[in-house]
């Protein structure tokens, strides 16, 4: 019961991810409102520029007669320069407003996509825990601009071993590994003989560097849901035992790498 309780407490906090997605979605509402206001301002400025442009065109087309005085010509040129400056200023303001609107729209789109990616990753965590395939979710993340690590994408077609299946298969594999290690050691004496014959193995954590002690500590770590520590313990097994544990270790390592990659992606998405 304690092991199951710890497993549940260590499971990804799906409700927390859901809350984050909802919070990001709510942040988009004021952005949409700002974008609407910017677009309205742009339309208003465009309406002001049109009459100025028409007036400037009329002035440029108006002929200046030879009899026009120097003062009148200067006044005309001053008025023309004033209109040109005003038009340039209005155009610059419109261009800035358009750029701001585009930036707001890009930000809103990015935040919406980030919220979607978090929701997809939450579902992917569930598939990892259940040992189910999740290649479709990897494709959705990639379509959303997320670079999915190989450790997470490679096993997607078949899924990874569940924690419960790794726990269930460990004792039988450990017995085989211990028997192979004892055969290779060729220990003498009654105790060594009985150990080889009975396959006796410690089921509580033991100190020491012997294969029995190593396997007992690995099993204890596995019972606590710490697959990574169990794998670290198994590295010190003798070669004969390593061979017997190879398939189990591969399955466990695939799960650890996939879960760590998913956790890292979740952290990156939350930080952005």
XYZ file of N, CA and C in Angstrom:
816
model
N 0.838 -1.209 0.000
C 0.000 0.000 0.000
C 0.869 1.253 0.000
N 1.970 1.211 0.829
C 2.856 2.365 0.874
C 3.492 2.621 -0.485
N 3.904 1.528 -1.153
C 4.525 1.679 -2.475
C 3.547 2.267 -3.480
N 2.298 1.795 -3.461
C 1.284 2.316 -4.385
C 0.977 3.779 -4.081
N 0.926 4.123 -2.787
C 0.663 5.514 -2.409
C 1.761 6.428 -2.932
N 3.015 5.985 -2.802
C 4.136 6.780 -3.306
C 4.081 6.891 -4.819
N 3.684 5.792 -5.462
C 3.593 5.820 -6.933
C 2.583 6.868 -7.374
N 1.450 6.930 -6.686
C 0.420 7.908 -7.038
C 0.907 9.327 -6.783
N 1.648 9.507 -5.680
C 2.136 10.845 -5.365
C 3.194 11.301 -6.344
N 3.941 10.352 -6.938
C 4.986 10.696 -7.905
C 4.437 10.867 -9.312
N 3.176 10.478 -9.537
C 2.613 10.558 -10.892
C 2.519 12.005 -11.333
N 2.613 12.285 -12.660
C 2.515 13.653 -13.163
C 1.221 14.305 -12.706
N 1.302 15.556 -12.272
C 0.141 16.289 -11.776
C -0.670 16.806 -12.959
N -1.559 15.952 -13.457
C -2.350 16.293 -14.644
C -3.252 17.487 -14.358
N -3.835 17.538 -13.143
C -4.731 18.652 -12.817
C -3.972 19.967 -12.822
N -2.708 19.930 -12.372
C -1.897 21.142 -12.395
C -1.650 21.602 -13.819
N -1.324 20.659 -14.709
C -1.111 21.011 -16.119
C -2.388 21.580 -16.725
N -3.531 21.001 -16.366
C -4.816 21.481 -16.889
C -5.077 22.905 -16.427
N -4.773 23.194 -15.148
C -4.946 24.552 -14.631
C -4.061 25.540 -15.385
N -2.826 25.108 -15.692
C -1.916 25.986 -16.427
C -2.438 26.263 -17.827
N -2.975 25.251 -18.458
C -3.542 25.428 -19.795
C -4.695 26.415 -19.755
N -5.583 26.289 -18.738
C -6.715 27.201 -18.620
C -6.237 28.618 -18.354
N -5.188 28.758 -17.522
C -4.658 30.086 -17.221
C -4.094 30.742 -18.472
N -3.373 29.978 -19.282
C -2.831 30.516 -20.530
C -3.952 30.925 -21.480
N -5.006 30.129 -21.524
C -6.131 30.447 -22.406
C -6.797 31.751 -21.979
N -6.902 31.965 -20.632
C -7.521 33.194 -20.138
C -6.676 34.416 -20.469
N -5.348 34.220 -20.526
C -4.464 35.336 -20.849
C -4.655 35.822 -22.283
N -5.216 34.976 -23.128
C -5.388 35.353 -24.535
C -6.525 36.362 -24.712
N -7.509 36.395 -23.791
C -8.664 37.282 -23.941
C -8.258 38.754 -24.009
N -7.435 39.264 -23.031
C -7.038 40.672 -23.154
C -6.171 40.941 -24.379
N -5.400 39.960 -24.797
C -4.574 40.133 -26.001
C -5.467 40.323 -27.217
N -6.527 39.514 -27.317
C -7.472 39.661 -28.424
C -8.119 41.043 -28.398
N -8.454 41.526 -27.185
C -9.081 42.844 -27.065
C -8.116 43.937 -27.526
N -6.841 43.824 -27.097
C -5.835 44.809 -27.528
C -5.667 44.783 -29.042
N -5.679 43.602 -29.624
C -5.498 43.463 -31.062
C -6.648 44.131 -31.807
N -7.857 43.978 -31.303
C -9.035 44.609 -31.921
C -8.914 46.131 -31.866
N -8.435 46.649 -30.707
C -8.278 48.092 -30.558
C -7.232 48.633 -31.522
N -6.142 47.892 -31.672
C -5.080 48.327 -32.590
C -5.588 48.367 -34.028
N -6.318 47.318 -34.425
C -6.854 47.280 -35.784
C -7.806 48.451 -36.032
N -8.600 48.817 -34.997
C -9.530 49.942 -35.129
C -8.771 51.249 -35.312
N -7.671 51.396 -34.545
C -6.857 52.613 -34.672
C -6.225 52.717 -36.051
N -5.759 51.580 -36.555
C -5.165 51.567 -37.890
C -6.179 52.008 -38.942
N -7.396 51.501 -38.834
C -8.441 51.877 -39.800
C -8.744 53.364 -39.713
N -8.746 53.891 -38.461
C -9.025 55.315 -38.283
C -7.930 56.177 -38.911
N -6.666 55.803 -38.679
C -5.560 56.562 -39.252
C -5.545 56.474 -40.775
N -5.903 55.312 -41.279
C -5.963 55.156 -42.737
C -6.988 56.111 -43.329
N -8.102 56.264 -42.618
C -9.124 57.199 -43.081
C -8.650 58.642 -43.062
N -7.751 58.986 -42.116
C -7.231 60.349 -42.057
C -6.195 60.604 -43.149
N -5.456 59.569 -43.492
C -4.400 59.734 -44.494
C -4.974 59.946 -45.892
N -6.070 59.257 -46.196
C -6.634 59.325 -47.548
C -6.925 60.762 -47.987
N -7.623 61.592 -47.149
C -7.865 62.989 -47.587
C -6.564 63.784 -47.766
N -5.576 63.528 -46.876
C -4.304 64.232 -47.017
C -3.617 63.879 -48.329
N -3.672 62.610 -48.684
C -3.050 62.180 -49.939
C -3.740 62.835 -51.131
N -5.079 62.913 -51.088
C -5.824 63.553 -52.186
C -5.456 65.029 -52.301
N -5.366 65.681 -51.131
C -5.041 67.113 -51.152
C -3.638 67.355 -51.697
N -2.710 66.462 -51.293
C -1.336 66.587 -51.770
C -1.268 66.405 -53.284
N -2.040 65.456 -53.782
C -2.066 65.218 -55.231
C -2.581 66.442 -55.980
N -3.618 67.088 -55.450
C -4.182 68.281 -56.094
C -3.168 69.417 -56.112
N -2.477 69.563 -54.976
C -1.490 70.641 -54.921
C -0.335 70.410 -55.889
N 0.100 69.152 -55.989
C 1.212 68.843 -56.892
C 0.844 69.064 -58.341
N -0.459 68.855 -58.672
C -0.914 69.025 -60.051
C -1.203 70.490 -60.400
N -1.426 71.295 -59.381
C -1.816 72.694 -59.639
C -0.658 73.442 -60.296
N -0.888 74.081 -61.437
C 0.191 74.815 -62.127
C 0.535 76.105 -61.384
N 1.788 76.466 -61.464
C 2.235 77.736 -60.888
C 2.550 78.680 -62.046
N 1.769 79.722 -62.173
C 1.926 80.640 -63.316
C 3.184 81.498 -63.132
N 3.675 81.966 -64.236
C 4.892 82.774 -64.207
C 4.708 84.058 -63.424
N 3.423 84.518 -63.394
C 3.155 85.793 -62.739
C 2.990 85.665 -61.232
N 3.062 84.405 -60.741
C 2.866 84.222 -59.316
C 4.029 84.840 -58.568
N 3.714 85.539 -57.504
C 4.762 86.226 -56.753
C 5.639 85.246 -55.997
N 6.824 85.703 -55.633
C 7.764 84.883 -54.864
C 7.152 84.482 -53.537
N 6.416 85.419 -52.920
C 5.799 85.120 -51.632
C 4.762 84.018 -51.780
N 3.974 84.078 -52.866
C 2.932 83.057 -53.068
C 3.554 81.697 -53.342
N 4.637 81.724 -54.117
C 5.323 80.450 -54.413
C 5.883 79.833 -53.135
N 6.500 80.673 -52.319
C 7.069 80.181 -51.057
C 5.976 79.625 -50.152
N 4.824 80.322 -50.135
C 3.717 79.862 -49.296
C 3.199 78.517 -49.798
N 3.117 78.429 -51.150
C 2.655 77.159 -51.729
C 3.615 76.022 -51.374
N 4.923 76.286 -51.537
C 5.902 75.241 -51.239
C 5.901 74.875 -49.753
N 5.693 75.858 -48.899
C 5.641 75.585 -47.459
C 4.440 74.707 -47.127
N 3.298 75.036 -47.754
C 2.091 74.235 -47.520
C 2.278 72.814 -48.031
N 2.923 72.718 -49.203
C 3.181 71.401 -49.774
C 4.102 70.581 -48.869
N 5.164 71.246 -48.341
C 6.095 70.552 -47.438
C 5.394 70.129 -46.148
N 4.505 70.970 -45.671
C 3.763 70.644 -44.448
C 2.895 69.418 -44.652
N 2.235 69.366 -45.816
C 1.387 68.209 -46.108
C 2.229 66.939 -46.272
N 3.374 67.103 -46.940
C 4.245 65.944 -47.128
C 4.736 65.399 -45.782
N 5.150 66.286 -44.883
C 5.622 65.866 -43.558
C 4.500 65.208 -42.760
N 3.314 65.804 -42.859
C 2.176 65.236 -42.128
C 1.836 63.844 -42.631
N 1.868 63.702 -43.967
C 1.565 62.407 -44.553
C 2.603 61.363 -44.141
N 3.896 61.766 -44.141
C 4.951 60.835 -43.746
C 4.802 60.415 -42.288
N 4.445 61.396 -41.426
C 4.271 61.092 -40.009
C 3.103 60.125 -39.800
N 2.001 60.393 -40.520
C 0.826 59.518 -40.399
C 1.152 58.114 -40.894
N 1.889 58.054 -41.992
C 2.247 56.750 -42.538
C 3.125 55.976 -41.543
N 4.102 56.688 -40.948
C 4.961 56.035 -39.967
C 4.184 55.528 -38.771
N 3.200 56.300 -38.328
C 2.383 55.878 -37.185
C 1.552 54.650 -37.528
N 1.013 54.643 -38.747
C 0.219 53.494 -39.175
C 1.092 52.242 -39.252
N 2.286 52.409 -39.816
C 3.189 51.263 -39.936
C 3.554 50.700 -38.558
N 3.769 51.599 -37.588
C 4.075 51.143 -36.229
C 2.878 50.414 -35.612
N 1.688 50.964 -35.832
C 0.487 50.322 -35.286
C 0.288 48.936 -35.897
N 0.551 48.817 -37.193
C 0.425 47.522 -37.862
C 1.436 46.529 -37.291
N 2.676 47.012 -37.103
C 3.715 46.130 -36.544
C 3.338 45.671 -35.139
N 2.808 46.610 -34.323
C 2.380 46.243 -32.972
C 1.256 45.224 -33.003
N 0.332 45.422 -33.937
C -0.784 44.476 -34.047
C -0.296 43.092 -34.448
N 0.656 43.064 -35.377
C 1.204 41.774 -35.798
C 1.947 41.087 -34.663
N 2.664 41.880 -33.848
C 3.384 41.306 -32.706
C 2.411 40.735 -31.680
N 1.316 41.468 -31.423
C 0.306 40.974 -30.486
C -0.333 39.688 -31.001
N -0.607 39.659 -32.292
C -1.215 38.472 -32.869
C -0.270 37.271 -32.788
N 1.025 37.517 -33.052
C 2.014 36.435 -32.971
C 2.139 35.922 -31.547
N 2.111 36.852 -30.572
C 2.208 36.448 -29.170
C 0.992 35.624 -28.761
N -0.194 36.058 -29.190
C -1.408 35.320 -28.854
C -1.379 33.921 -29.459
N -0.906 33.833 -30.684
C -0.823 32.526 -31.345
C 0.160 31.608 -30.625
N 1.311 32.174 -30.220
C 2.331 31.371 -29.529
C 1.816 30.864 -28.192
N 1.104 31.730 -27.447
C 0.585 31.309 -26.147
C -0.506 30.246 -26.303
N -1.318 30.389 -27.334
C -2.346 29.384 -27.581
C -1.717 28.042 -27.926
N -0.656 28.069 -28.739
C 0.015 26.824 -29.109
C 0.709 26.192 -27.910
N 1.298 27.031 -27.039
C 1.946 26.506 -25.839
C 0.933 25.813 -24.933
N -0.255 26.407 -24.814
C -1.303 25.791 -23.998
C -1.729 24.451 -24.592
N -1.852 24.406 -25.908
C -2.216 23.156 -26.581
C -1.137 22.095 -26.377
N 0.133 22.496 -26.500
C 1.233 21.543 -26.322
C 1.268 20.971 -24.914
N 0.981 21.803 -23.917
C 0.950 21.319 -22.538
C -0.147 20.278 -22.351
N -1.294 20.516 -22.963
C -2.391 19.562 -22.854
C -2.027 18.233 -23.524
N -1.371 18.309 -24.684
C -0.940 17.092 -25.386
C 0.074 16.330 -24.538
N 1.023 17.054 -23.937
C 2.057 16.409 -23.128
C 1.458 15.752 -21.889
N 0.414 16.354 -21.353
C -0.267 15.739 -20.220
C -0.872 14.395 -20.611
N -1.478 14.343 -21.789
C -2.032 13.068 -22.283
C -0.920 12.055 -22.531
N 0.223 12.531 -23.024
C 1.340 11.635 -23.304
C 1.860 11.012 -22.008
N 1.916 11.800 -20.942
C 2.323 11.264 -19.641
C 1.408 10.105 -19.232
N 0.129 10.284 -19.478
C -0.812 9.218 -19.147
C -0.549 7.941 -19.932
N -0.188 8.095 -21.207
C 0.135 6.930 -22.032
C 1.411 6.237 -21.557
N 2.375 7.012 -21.114
C 3.604 6.417 -20.571
C 3.302 5.581 -19.334
N 2.496 6.126 -18.461
C 2.161 5.400 -17.232
C 1.378 4.133 -17.521
N 0.554 4.175 -18.575
C -0.274 3.017 -18.909
C 0.447 2.023 -19.809
N 1.638 2.389 -20.305
C 2.365 1.490 -21.195
C 1.750 1.378 -22.567
N 1.032 2.420 -23.000
C 0.338 2.403 -24.289
C 1.106 3.203 -25.341
N 0.915 2.884 -26.641
C 1.562 3.661 -27.712
C 1.122 5.125 -27.675
N 1.977 6.009 -28.161
C 1.644 7.436 -28.133
C 2.237 8.171 -29.335
N 2.425 7.452 -30.447
C 3.040 8.077 -31.626
C 2.193 9.229 -32.163
N 0.863 9.131 -32.038
C 0.004 10.209 -32.523
C 0.225 11.492 -31.716
N 0.487 11.349 -30.420
C 0.730 12.523 -29.579
C 2.084 13.146 -29.892
N 3.071 12.318 -30.212
C 4.372 12.836 -30.628
C 4.212 13.656 -31.913
N 3.410 13.151 -32.843
C 3.177 13.877 -34.098
C 2.496 15.216 -33.838
N 1.555 15.239 -32.901
C 0.868 16.487 -32.580
C 1.833 17.503 -31.965
N 2.722 17.030 -31.098
C 3.711 17.934 -30.506
C 4.640 18.499 -31.576
N 5.087 17.645 -32.485
C 5.972 18.101 -33.549
C 5.263 19.102 -34.456
N 3.988 18.856 -34.738
C 3.222 19.799 -35.552
C 3.063 21.139 -34.841
N 3.111 21.107 -33.502
C 3.001 22.331 -32.711
C 4.328 23.029 -32.489
N 5.374 22.577 -33.195
C 6.666 23.247 -33.103
C 7.575 22.740 -32.002
N 7.220 21.608 -31.375
C 8.041 21.065 -30.287
C 9.031 20.046 -30.850
N 10.291 20.178 -30.467
C 11.298 19.191 -30.841
C 11.266 18.062 -29.816
N 10.820 16.897 -30.240
C 10.671 15.757 -29.333
C 11.960 14.941 -29.328
N 12.589 14.747 -28.166
C 13.846 13.980 -28.107
C 13.657 12.539 -28.578
N 14.729 11.949 -29.088
C 14.677 10.561 -29.553
C 14.270 9.607 -28.435
N 14.695 9.908 -27.204
C 14.374 9.035 -26.074
C 12.876 8.917 -25.868
N 12.135 9.936 -26.291
C 10.685 9.915 -26.143
C 9.984 9.454 -27.413
N 10.533 9.798 -28.576
C 9.858 9.466 -29.831
C 10.121 8.032 -30.288
N 11.320 7.494 -30.007
C 11.680 6.161 -30.501
C 10.738 5.064 -30.015
N 10.395 4.994 -28.717
C 9.496 3.921 -28.259
C 8.010 4.250 -28.421
N 7.679 5.320 -29.130
C 6.291 5.782 -29.180
C 5.346 4.776 -29.834
N 5.830 4.037 -30.832
C 4.944 3.109 -31.553
C 4.422 1.982 -30.657
N 5.251 1.529 -29.724
C 4.845 0.415 -28.864
C 4.591 0.832 -27.426
N 5.074 1.995 -27.027
C 4.964 2.400 -25.637
C 6.122 1.841 -24.831
N 6.151 2.137 -23.547
C 7.224 1.668 -22.671
C 6.641 0.758 -21.594
N 7.521 -0.016 -20.959
C 7.085 -0.885 -19.872
C 6.544 -0.048 -18.716
N 5.481 -0.534 -18.106
C 4.953 0.167 -16.939
C 5.786 -0.169 -15.714
N 5.662 0.660 -14.705
C 6.385 0.409 -13.457
C 5.939 -0.912 -12.837
N 4.648 -1.178 -12.902
C 4.138 -2.410 -12.297
C 4.664 -3.654 -13.018
N 4.792 -3.596 -14.342
C 5.301 -4.754 -15.081
C 6.788 -4.973 -14.802
N 7.547 -3.886 -14.622
C 8.959 -4.017 -14.276
C 9.114 -4.647 -12.895
N 8.261 -4.232 -11.985
C 8.305 -4.831 -10.643
C 7.955 -6.311 -10.680
N 6.928 -6.648 -11.461
C 6.448 -8.039 -11.496
C 7.479 -8.972 -12.123
N 8.217 -8.497 -13.104
C 9.164 -9.372 -13.807
C 10.533 -9.434 -13.143
N 10.795 -8.537 -12.221
C 12.139 -8.468 -11.628
C 12.536 -9.718 -10.841
N 11.696 -10.261 -9.945
C 12.140 -11.389 -9.120
C 12.647 -12.580 -9.923
N 11.924 -12.975 -10.963
C 12.342 -14.147 -11.755
C 13.661 -13.877 -12.459
N 13.806 -12.677 -13.031
C 15.046 -12.339 -13.715
C 16.197 -12.259 -12.718
N 15.932 -11.723 -11.533
C 16.974 -11.609 -10.513
C 17.445 -12.986 -10.048
N 16.515 -13.931 -9.910
C 16.911 -15.287 -9.509
C 17.839 -15.917 -10.545
N 17.490 -15.739 -11.812
C 18.341 -16.273 -12.878
C 19.713 -15.618 -12.860
N 19.726 -14.295 -12.705
C 20.994 -13.569 -12.679
C 21.856 -14.020 -11.513
N 21.232 -14.227 -10.337
C 21.986 -14.649 -9.160
C 22.528 -16.064 -9.334
N 21.712 -16.931 -9.916
C 22.169 -18.306 -10.152
C 23.351 -18.325 -11.116
N 23.284 -17.512 -12.180
C 24.390 -17.454 -13.130
C 25.656 -16.919 -12.469
N 25.483 -15.911 -11.597
C 26.640 -15.345 -10.909
C 27.268 -16.374 -9.979
N 26.439 -17.145 -9.292
C 26.962 -18.167 -8.375
C 27.649 -19.304 -9.134
N 27.081 -19.679 -10.262
C 27.723 -20.723 -11.071
C 29.078 -20.254 -11.565
N 29.148 -19.012 -11.971
C 30.409 -18.477 -12.482
C 31.439 -18.331 -11.370
N 30.957 -18.071 -10.144
C 31.858 -17.873 -9.014
C 32.458 -19.184 -8.523
N 31.707 -20.273 -8.676
C 32.154 -21.600 -8.259
C 32.584 -21.618 -6.788
N 31.775 -20.959 -5.961
C 32.087 -20.946 -4.537
C 32.023 -22.342 -3.945
N 32.845 -22.585 -2.954
C 32.880 -23.898 -2.307
C 32.244 -23.803 -0.934
N 31.964 -24.929 -0.347
C 31.375 -24.972 0.977
C 29.908 -25.312 0.914
N 29.384 -25.678 2.078
C 27.988 -26.107 2.169
C 27.034 -24.970 1.820
N 27.339 -23.777 2.334
C 26.427 -22.640 2.096
C 26.365 -22.308 0.616
N 27.520 -22.269 -0.041
C 27.536 -21.970 -1.469
C 26.789 -23.045 -2.247
N 26.972 -24.305 -1.837
C 26.273 -25.406 -2.516
C 24.757 -25.266 -2.365
N 24.299 -24.980 -1.132
C 22.861 -24.833 -0.889
C 22.288 -23.628 -1.631
N 23.055 -22.570 -1.679
C 22.578 -21.383 -2.404
C 22.373 -21.690 -3.878
N 23.317 -22.424 -4.446
C 23.163 -22.775 -5.858
C 21.989 -23.713 -6.073
N 21.775 -24.610 -5.165
C 20.717 -25.599 -5.327
C 19.333 -25.004 -5.097
N 19.221 -24.147 -4.115
C 17.901 -23.603 -3.750
C 17.574 -22.290 -4.447
N 18.604 -21.607 -4.936
C 18.364 -20.296 -5.544
C 17.954 -19.259 -4.525
N 18.331 -19.465 -3.257
C 17.961 -18.530 -2.185
C 18.458 -17.129 -2.511
N 17.608 -16.119 -2.253
C 17.946 -14.730 -2.577
C 17.360 -13.807 -1.528
N 18.105 -12.786 -1.153
C 17.635 -11.813 -0.170
C 16.546 -10.937 -0.787
N 15.496 -10.712 -0.021
C 14.401 -9.882 -0.520
C 14.305 -8.560 0.236
N 15.198 -8.355 1.192
C 15.308 -7.069 1.878
C 16.681 -6.499 1.578
N 16.829 -5.176 1.570
C 18.103 -4.557 1.194
C 19.264 -5.029 2.078
N 20.338 -5.420 1.435
C 21.529 -5.901 2.135
C 22.729 -5.035 1.764
N 23.656 -4.912 2.723
C 24.900 -4.206 2.448
C 25.877 -5.143 1.752
N 26.817 -4.564 1.027
C 27.841 -5.374 0.406
C 27.875 -5.252 -1.095
N 28.923 -5.815 -1.700
C 29.116 -5.738 -3.143
C 28.735 -7.025 -3.859
N 28.331 -8.060 -3.123
C 27.972 -9.322 -3.747
C 26.708 -9.200 -4.579
N 26.519 -10.086 -5.551
C 25.345 -9.999 -6.429
C 24.025 -10.082 -5.672
N 23.962 -10.885 -4.610
C 22.725 -10.991 -3.837
C 22.383 -9.655 -3.187
N 23.391 -8.993 -2.598
C 23.160 -7.696 -1.958
C 22.768 -6.639 -2.988
N 23.460 -6.659 -4.120
C 23.157 -5.682 -5.174
C 21.722 -5.843 -5.665
N 21.318 -7.075 -5.930
C 19.953 -7.338 -6.406
C 18.924 -6.975 -5.353
N 19.237 -7.182 -4.081
C 18.280 -6.846 -3.025
C 18.061 -5.340 -2.955
N 19.119 -4.564 -3.111
C 18.979 -3.100 -3.078
C 18.258 -2.593 -4.334
N 18.535 -3.219 -5.464
C 17.843 -2.824 -6.703
C 16.353 -3.079 -6.584
N 15.979 -4.205 -6.004
C 14.560 -4.524 -5.856
C 13.885 -3.556 -4.888
N 14.602 -3.160 -3.828
C 14.043 -2.195 -2.876
C 13.799 -0.847 -3.555
N 14.759 -0.404 -4.364
C 14.585 0.861 -5.088
C 13.409 0.769 -6.048
N 13.274 -0.373 -6.709
C 12.175 -0.571 -7.646
C 10.833 -0.537 -6.924
N 10.790 -1.118 -5.733
C 9.558 -1.107 -4.953
C 9.150 0.319 -4.584
N 10.140 1.202 -4.440
C 9.859 2.606 -4.130
C 9.556 3.424 -5.379
N 9.570 2.770 -6.537
C 9.291 3.475 -7.784
C 10.492 4.179 -8.377
N 11.689 3.927 -7.815
C 12.896 4.596 -8.294
C 13.648 3.665 -9.249
N 13.216 3.636 -10.492
C 13.810 2.741 -11.488
C 15.243 3.153 -11.798
N 15.508 4.458 -11.822
C 16.854 4.934 -12.139
C 17.870 4.435 -11.114
N 17.518 4.472 -9.835
C 18.432 3.988 -8.794
C 18.627 2.484 -8.914
N 17.561 1.764 -9.233
C 17.682 0.315 -9.417
C 18.675 0.000 -10.529
N 18.602 0.739 -11.623
C 19.533 0.522 -12.731
C 20.968 0.843 -12.328
N 21.133 1.881 -11.538
C 22.471 2.235 -11.059
C 23.060 1.111 -10.211
N 22.242 0.521 -9.340
C 22.702 -0.599 -8.513
C 23.136 -1.777 -9.383
N 22.370 -2.078 -10.413
C 22.636 -3.254 -11.245
C 23.944 -3.149 -12.028
N 24.468 -1.939 -12.184
C 25.718 -1.777 -12.933
C 26.898 -2.478 -12.252
N 26.787 -2.711 -10.941
C 27.897 -3.332 -10.220
C 27.801 -4.858 -10.182
N 26.828 -5.442 -10.864
C 26.723 -6.901 -10.920
C 27.880 -7.487 -11.730
N 28.283 -8.727 -11.433
C 29.306 -9.380 -12.265
C 28.769 -9.645 -13.666
N 29.672 -9.899 -14.579
C 29.296 -10.036 -15.993
C 28.245 -11.110 -16.215
N 28.354 -12.247 -15.535
C 27.390 -13.336 -15.725
C 25.980 -12.888 -15.374
N 25.852 -12.133 -14.289
C 24.535 -11.642 -13.880
C 24.047 -10.535 -14.812
N 24.978 -9.709 -15.297
C 24.609 -8.637 -16.221
C 23.941 -9.203 -17.472
N 24.467 -10.305 -17.961
C 23.905 -10.916 -19.168
C 22.465 -11.347 -18.931
N 22.204 -11.956 -17.789
C 20.847 -12.416 -17.483
C 19.880 -11.251 -17.315
N 20.372 -10.107 -16.863
C 19.512 -8.943 -16.599
C 19.386 -8.026 -17.801
N 20.064 -8.321 -18.893
C 20.190 -7.372 -20.008
C 18.838 -6.913 -20.556
N 17.938 -7.858 -20.843
C 16.647 -7.475 -21.433
C 15.833 -6.623 -20.469
N 15.825 -7.009 -19.198
C 15.063 -6.248 -18.197
C 15.639 -4.842 -18.083
N 16.964 -4.755 -18.020
C 17.601 -3.449 -17.899
C 17.284 -2.565 -19.103
N 17.260 -3.149 -20.303
C 16.963 -2.370 -21.504
C 15.561 -1.784 -21.438
N 14.599 -2.604 -21.023
C 13.218 -2.131 -20.913
C 13.105 -1.042 -19.860
N 13.792 -1.237 -18.736
C 13.745 -0.242 -17.661
C 14.396 1.064 -18.094
N 15.536 0.966 -18.788
C 16.234 2.169 -19.239
C 15.413 2.943 -20.260
N 14.714 2.228 -21.132
C 13.854 2.886 -22.118
C 12.762 3.688 -21.426
N 12.178 3.110 -20.384
C 11.135 3.814 -19.642
C 11.704 5.049 -18.941
N 12.826 4.872 -18.259
C 13.426 5.991 -17.530
C 13.749 7.141 -18.482
N 14.362 6.834 -19.623
C 14.746 7.878 -20.577
C 13.519 8.601 -21.134
N 12.466 7.840 -21.439
C 11.252 8.449 -21.996
C 10.575 9.362 -20.972
N 10.468 8.907 -19.739
C 9.833 9.711 -18.696
C 10.640 10.974 -18.415
N 11.963 10.840 -18.350
C 12.805 12.014 -18.115
C 12.675 13.022 -19.261
N 12.602 12.533 -20.499
C 12.454 13.432 -21.649
C 11.118 14.159 -21.593
N 10.061 13.438 -21.220
C 8.740 14.066 -21.110
C 8.726 15.109 -20.002
N 9.372 14.820 -18.879
C 9.435 15.781 -17.773
C 10.202 17.038 -18.183
N 11.283 16.853 -18.939
C 12.069 17.999 -19.397
C 11.262 18.878 -20.361
N 10.518 18.242 -21.255
C 9.669 19.004 -22.177
C 8.628 19.808 -21.412
N 8.014 19.165 -20.416
C 7.001 19.870 -19.621
C 7.604 21.080 -18.920
N 8.814 20.916 -18.387
C 9.492 22.026 -17.723
C 9.801 23.160 -18.706
N 10.247 22.799 -19.898
C 10.559 23.813 -20.912
C 9.312 24.571 -21.340
N 8.222 23.858 -21.548
C 6.982 24.513 -21.978
C 6.439 25.433 -20.892
N 6.550 24.995 -19.643
C 6.070 25.844 -18.544
C 6.905 27.101 -18.383
N 8.227 26.973 -18.610
C 9.114 28.132 -18.450
C 8.919 29.145 -19.561
N 8.450 28.666 -20.726
C 8.214 29.586 -21.838
C 6.853 30.262 -21.748
